[in-house]
Structures are given as C-alpha cells and as structure tokens.
CSV table of C-alpha atoms and ligand atoms in Angstrom, one decimal:
chain,number,residue,atom,x,y,z
A,1,MET,CA,-16.3,-16.1,-25.7
A,2,GLY,CA,-12.6,-16.6,-25.3
A,3,ILE,CA,-10.3,-15.9,-22.4
A,4,GLY,CA,-9.3,-12.5,-23.8
A,5,ASP,CA,-12.9,-11.4,-24.2
A,6,ASN,CA,-13.6,-12.5,-20.6
A,7,ILE,CA,-10.8,-10.3,-19.4
A,8,ILE,CA,-11.9,-7.3,-21.4
A,9,LYS,CA,-15.5,-7.7,-20.2
A,10,LEU,CA,-14.5,-8.0,-16.6
A,11,LYS,CA,-12.2,-5.1,-16.7
A,12,GLY,CA,-15.0,-3.0,-18.2
A,13,GLU,CA,-17.3,-4.1,-15.5
A,14,LEU,CA,-15.1,-3.6,-12.4
A,15,PRO,CA,-15.2,-0.1,-10.9
A,16,GLU,CA,-12.1,2.0,-11.1
A,17,GLY,CA,-9.7,1.2,-8.3
A,18,VAL,CA,-10.6,-2.4,-8.1
A,19,GLU,CA,-7.6,-4.6,-9.2
A,20,LEU,CA,-8.3,-7.8,-11.1
A,21,VAL,CA,-6.2,-10.8,-10.1
A,22,ALA,CA,-6.7,-13.5,-12.8
A,23,VAL,CA,-6.5,-16.8,-10.9
A,24,SER,CA,-4.6,-19.0,-13.3
A,25,LYS,CA,-3.9,-22.0,-11.0
A,26,THR,CA,-4.2,-25.3,-12.8
A,27,TYR,CA,-4.5,-23.6,-16.2
A,28,PRO,CA,-1.7,-24.0,-18.8
A,29,SER,CA,0.7,-21.2,-19.8
A,30,GLU,CA,-1.1,-20.8,-23.2
A,31,ASP,CA,-4.2,-19.7,-21.4
A,32,ILE,CA,-2.3,-17.2,-19.3
A,33,LEU,CA,-0.8,-15.8,-22.6
A,34,GLU,CA,-4.2,-15.3,-24.0
A,35,ALA,CA,-5.2,-13.2,-21.0
A,36,TYR,CA,-1.9,-11.4,-21.2
A,37,GLU,CA,-2.5,-10.5,-24.8
A,38,ALA,CA,-5.8,-9.0,-23.7
A,39,GLY,CA,-3.9,-6.7,-21.4
A,40,GLN,CA,-4.0,-8.7,-18.1
A,41,ARG,CA,-0.8,-8.5,-16.0
A,42,VAL,CA,-1.7,-9.7,-12.5
A,43,PHE,CA,-2.0,-13.5,-12.1
A,44,GLY,CA,-2.8,-15.5,-9.0
A,45,GLU,CA,-1.5,-19.0,-8.3
A,46,SER,CA,-1.9,-21.3,-5.3
A,47,ARG,CA,1.0,-23.7,-5.6
A,48,PRO,CA,4.6,-22.3,-5.3
A,49,GLN,CA,6.3,-24.8,-7.7
A,50,GLU,CA,3.6,-24.2,-10.3
A,51,MET,CA,4.0,-20.5,-10.0
A,52,LYS,CA,7.8,-20.7,-10.2
A,53,ALA,CA,7.6,-22.8,-13.4
A,54,LYS,CA,5.1,-20.5,-15.1
A,55,HIS,CA,7.2,-17.5,-14.0
A,56,GLY,CA,10.1,-19.0,-15.8
A,57,GLU,CA,8.3,-19.5,-19.1
A,58,LEU,CA,6.1,-16.4,-19.3
A,59,PRO,CA,6.7,-12.7,-20.0
A,60,GLY,CA,8.8,-10.9,-17.3
A,61,ASP,CA,6.3,-8.1,-16.7
A,62,ILE,CA,3.6,-10.5,-15.3
A,63,ARG,CA,3.0,-9.7,-11.6
A,64,TRP,CA,2.6,-12.9,-9.7
A,65,HIS,CA,0.3,-13.1,-6.6
A,66,MET,CA,0.4,-16.1,-4.2
A,67,ILE,CA,-3.2,-16.7,-3.1
A,68,GLY,CA,-3.2,-20.2,-1.7
A,69,HIS,CA,-2.2,-21.6,1.7
A,70,LEU,CA,1.6,-21.3,1.8
A,71,GLN,CA,3.9,-23.7,3.7
A,72,THR,CA,7.0,-22.1,5.2
A,73,ASN,CA,9.3,-24.6,3.4
A,74,LYS,CA,8.0,-23.4,0.0
A,75,VAL,CA,8.4,-19.7,0.4
A,76,LYS,CA,11.9,-20.0,-1.1
A,77,TYR,CA,10.4,-20.9,-4.5
A,78,ILE,CA,8.6,-17.7,-5.0
A,79,ALA,CA,10.5,-15.2,-2.8
A,80,PRO,CA,12.7,-13.9,-5.7
A,81,PHE,CA,9.8,-12.6,-7.8
A,82,VAL,CA,6.4,-12.7,-6.1
A,83,GLU,CA,4.7,-9.4,-6.0
A,84,LEU,CA,2.1,-10.0,-3.3
A,85,VAL,CA,1.3,-12.9,-0.9
A,86,HIS,CA,-2.4,-12.8,0.0
A,87,SER,CA,-2.4,-15.7,2.3
A,88,VAL,CA,-0.3,-14.9,5.4
A,89,ASP,CA,-2.0,-16.8,8.2
A,90,SER,CA,0.7,-16.9,10.9
A,91,ASP,CA,3.6,-15.0,12.5
A,92,ARG,CA,5.8,-18.0,11.6
A,93,LEU,CA,5.0,-17.6,7.9
A,94,LEU,CA,5.6,-13.9,8.0
A,95,ALA,CA,9.0,-14.5,9.7
A,96,GLU,CA,9.9,-16.9,6.9
A,97,ILE,CA,8.8,-14.5,4.1
A,98,ASP,CA,10.9,-11.9,5.8
A,99,ARG,CA,13.9,-14.2,6.0
A,100,GLN,CA,13.7,-15.2,2.3
A,101,ALA,CA,13.1,-11.5,1.3
A,102,VAL,CA,16.4,-10.6,3.1
A,103,ARG,CA,18.1,-13.4,1.3
A,104,CYS,CA,16.9,-12.0,-2.1
A,105,GLY,CA,17.6,-8.4,-1.2
A,106,ARG,CA,13.9,-7.5,-1.6
A,107,THR,CA,10.9,-6.3,0.3
A,108,ILE,CA,7.8,-8.5,-0.1
A,109,ASP,CA,4.3,-7.1,0.1
A,110,VAL,CA,1.8,-9.3,2.0
A,111,LEU,CA,-1.8,-9.4,3.0
A,112,LEU,CA,-3.0,-11.1,6.2
A,113,GLU,CA,-5.6,-13.7,5.6
A,114,VAL,CA,-8.6,-13.5,8.0
A,115,HIS,CA,-10.9,-16.5,8.6
A,116,ILE,CA,-14.3,-15.1,7.8
A,117,ALA,CA,-16.2,-18.2,6.5
A,118,ARG,CA,-18.4,-20.5,8.5
A,119,GLU,CA,-16.4,-23.5,7.2
A,120,GLU,CA,-13.8,-24.8,9.7
A,121,SER,CA,-11.5,-25.9,6.9
A,122,LYS,CA,-10.5,-22.5,5.7
A,123,HIS,CA,-7.2,-20.9,6.8
A,124,GLY,CA,-6.6,-17.5,8.2
A,125,TRP,CA,-6.4,-15.5,11.4
A,126,ASP,CA,-9.3,-15.4,13.7
A,127,ALA,CA,-10.3,-11.7,13.9
A,128,GLU,CA,-9.8,-11.3,17.6
A,129,GLU,CA,-6.4,-13.1,17.4
A,130,LEU,CA,-5.3,-10.7,14.6
A,131,LYS,CA,-6.4,-7.6,16.6
A,132,ALA,CA,-4.2,-8.7,19.4
A,133,TYR,CA,-1.3,-9.5,17.1
A,134,MET,CA,-1.5,-6.1,15.4
A,135,ALA,CA,-1.9,-4.3,18.7
A,136,ALA,CA,1.3,-6.0,19.9
A,137,GLY,CA,3.1,-4.6,16.9
A,138,SER,CA,5.2,-7.7,16.5
A,139,ALA,CA,5.2,-7.5,12.7
A,140,ALA,CA,7.2,-4.3,12.9
A,141,ALA,CA,10.3,-6.5,13.6
A,142,TYR,CA,10.3,-7.8,10.1
A,143,GLY,CA,12.1,-5.2,8.0
A,144,ASN,CA,11.7,-6.9,4.6
A,145,VAL,CA,7.9,-7.5,4.6
A,146,ARG,CA,5.4,-4.8,4.1
A,147,LEU,CA,1.8,-5.3,5.4
A,148,ARG,CA,-0.5,-4.1,2.6
A,149,GLY,CA,-3.9,-5.2,3.9
A,150,LEU,CA,-6.2,-8.1,4.4
A,151,MET,CA,-7.6,-11.0,2.4
A,152,GLY,CA,-10.7,-13.2,3.1
A,153,ILE,CA,-12.6,-16.0,1.5
A,154,ALA,CA,-16.4,-16.1,2.2
A,155,THR,CA,-18.4,-19.2,2.8
A,156,TYR,CA,-19.4,-21.0,-0.4
A,157,THR,CA,-23.1,-20.6,-0.2
A,158,GLU,CA,-26.1,-19.3,-2.1
A,159,ASP,CA,-27.1,-17.2,0.9
A,160,ALA,CA,-26.1,-13.7,-0.2
A,161,GLU,CA,-26.9,-12.2,3.2
A,162,GLN,CA,-24.4,-14.5,4.9
A,163,VAL,CA,-21.7,-13.7,2.4
A,164,ARG,CA,-22.5,-10.0,2.8
A,165,GLY,CA,-22.2,-10.2,6.5
A,166,GLU,CA,-18.8,-11.9,6.2
A,167,PHE,CA,-17.4,-9.4,3.7
A,168,THR,CA,-18.8,-6.5,5.8
A,169,ARG,CA,-17.0,-7.8,8.9
A,170,LEU,CA,-13.7,-8.1,7.0
A,171,ARG,CA,-14.2,-4.5,5.7
A,172,GLU,CA,-14.8,-3.2,9.2
A,173,LEU,CA,-11.7,-4.9,10.5
A,174,PHE,CA,-9.7,-3.4,7.6
A,175,ASP,CA,-11.1,0.1,8.3
A,176,ARG,CA,-10.2,-0.4,12.0
A,177,PHE,CA,-6.5,-1.2,11.1
A,178,CYS,CA,-6.4,1.7,8.7
A,179,ALA,CA,-7.6,4.1,11.4
A,180,ASN,CA,-5.1,2.7,13.9
A,181,GLY,CA,-2.0,3.8,12.2
A,182,CYS,CA,-1.1,0.9,9.8
A,183,GLY,CA,0.2,3.6,7.5
A,184,PRO,CA,-0.7,4.8,4.0
A,185,ARG,CA,0.5,1.6,2.3
A,186,PHE,CA,-2.0,-0.5,4.2
A,187,ASP,CA,-4.5,-0.1,1.4
A,188,THR,CA,-5.5,-3.4,0.0
A,189,LEU,CA,-8.6,-5.4,0.7
A,190,SER,CA,-8.6,-8.7,-1.3
A,191,MET,CA,-12.0,-10.3,-1.3
A,192,GLY,CA,-14.3,-11.7,-4.0
A,193,MET,CA,-14.1,-14.7,-6.4
A,194,THR,CA,-16.1,-15.9,-9.4
A,195,GLY,CA,-19.3,-16.5,-7.3
A,196,ASP,CA,-19.3,-13.5,-5.1
A,197,TYR,CA,-17.1,-10.7,-6.6
A,198,ARG,CA,-19.9,-8.3,-7.2
A,199,LEU,CA,-21.1,-8.5,-3.6
A,200,ALA,CA,-17.5,-8.2,-2.5
A,201,VAL,CA,-17.0,-5.0,-4.5
A,202,GLU,CA,-20.3,-3.6,-3.0
A,203,CYS,CA,-18.8,-4.3,0.4
A,204,GLY,CA,-15.6,-2.4,-0.3
A,205,SER,CA,-13.2,-4.9,-1.9
A,206,ASN,CA,-10.5,-3.3,-4.0
A,207,MET,CA,-8.9,-6.5,-5.2
A,208,VAL,CA,-10.9,-9.5,-6.7
A,209,ARG,CA,-9.4,-12.9,-7.4
A,210,ILE,CA,-11.2,-14.5,-10.3
A,211,GLY,CA,-10.4,-17.8,-12.0
A,212,SER,CA,-13.2,-19.9,-13.5
A,213,LEU,CA,-15.2,-17.0,-14.9
A,214,ILE,CA,-12.1,-16.1,-17.0
A,215,PHE,CA,-10.6,-19.5,-17.8
A,216,GLY,CA,-13.5,-21.9,-17.5
A,217,GLU,CA,-14.2,-24.7,-14.9
A,218,ARG,CA,-11.2,-26.2,-13.2
A,219,ASP,CA,-10.6,-29.9,-13.1
A,220,TYR,CA,-9.1,-29.8,-9.6
A,221,ALA,CA,-8.7,-27.1,-6.9
B,301,PLP,C1,-9.1,-20.6,-6.6
B,301,PLP,C2,-9.2,-19.4,-5.8
B,301,PLP,C3,-9.8,-18.3,-6.3
B,301,PLP,C4,-10.6,-18.2,-7.6
B,301,PLP,O1,-11.7,-19.0,-7.6
B,301,PLP,P1,-12.8,-18.9,-8.7
B,301,PLP,O2,-14.1,-19.4,-8.0
B,301,PLP,O3,-12.4,-19.9,-9.8
B,301,PLP,O4,-12.9,-17.5,-9.2
B,301,PLP,C5,-9.8,-17.1,-5.5
B,301,PLP,N1,-9.2,-17.1,-4.3
B,301,PLP,C6,-8.5,-18.2,-3.8
B,301,PLP,C7,-7.9,-18.0,-2.5
B,301,PLP,C8,-8.5,-19.3,-4.5
B,301,PLP,O5,-7.9,-20.4,-4.0
C-alpha cells in the first residue's frame, strides 16, 4: 500500500467530524505530495524551520499544523502561515505567538497542550495549573491568538486502560472548559497518534495526529 492508499483508508475509517492531521515531520516533500494528491490537506510538523522550508516548496492550500514543542525564538518562522499550533505549553509562548501574529497582521489559532502521560519528559500544562490559568482569564489579553481547545499525548504503553484513563481525563478537562464559557470556537480536542488513535476517538477526540501509519517508520523523531 502506498501513501495515498493509506490516506484514503484512514479517512474512510475515521468517523465524520474527526480531522486527520498527517504528521509529515522528517518525511520528504515528495511523500507529502503523494498524500496531497490523495486529497489530504492538513499536515503536522514538529520543527519550525523544516515546516517553513516545506511550506515554501509545496502547494499553497496545504494547512500546516505545528505539533511539536515550540521554542519562543522560533515562532517567527511559522507565524506568517501556520494554521494551528497544538503545543502551547506556557503563557510565555502564548504571548510570543500573539506578538508574532500582530506583526503578521493575523490571528493564530492555538491549542493548549496538557501533560497527561506518566512520563516526566513530556511537555504541557499540568491540569490543575491550567485550570487556574484559565480561571484567571489571562489569555484574554492576547488579542491575536484564539484558544481553540486542548492537545495531549498519552503514555507510550501497551496498557490500553492506562491510555484510556489519560484520554478520558483530558476529555473531561476539555468538557469543563467548554462548559465554563470558553466560547463556541473552543471546539478542538487533539489526541491520538498511530498507536492509540482508535482509543482516542472512542474517548472523544476530534483531531488525530498520525504519522508512521501513513508514511512508514521514521528514522528519527
Ligand atoms: C510524531 C508525532 C505524532 C505522530 O506520531 P506517529 O506515532 O508516527 O503517528 C503525533 N503527535 C505528536 C505530538 C508527534 O510529535
């Protein structure tokens, strides 16, 4: 099966309303074009310079999502065109995205990344910390970013019940923010990757980020 077939198969399998982000980090532009020709338009990258280079050489109607940890000094590379940043893990980063968005005359959509995995190494807000941040309403000061929802990465484990527990907690946090007046545009719950996307969708995900299942094994992360 080729890349295009993989896209078509996945799209057929995902329920209506679940957006597929094809995670193309580390793969060459030719691979992205194959997915594009099969109808895929949303691609996820984790390195700003790599995303910028691919954006420059690929069709203009591709919608680029930043899914990896983002350093403040690299926001400038992607601010002119990025559609959605999934990985906002601090107020400082949000402030910089806002600053760069103003500079570009844009509003940039973002998700807040929540740390749900058991591993210490993963990035993201602690759930309690994020509740306090949201309750304080500080993000409202940033006029050129729009909070669209939450993102999480589950623990990498065979233990489906643990992963289900992590996705469920993120879903509950998302529902809580939705109920507490985050507005109608707070509508995106990004969770699920190659190994756990079916479980994520069962737990309420409406955006999955899938790389290796589409493009094959990666040589480096
Ligand atoms: C690499 C990556 C993915 C995709 O991983 P696969 O297991 O290849 O599907 C999804 N989300 C994030 C944040 C990633 O860094």
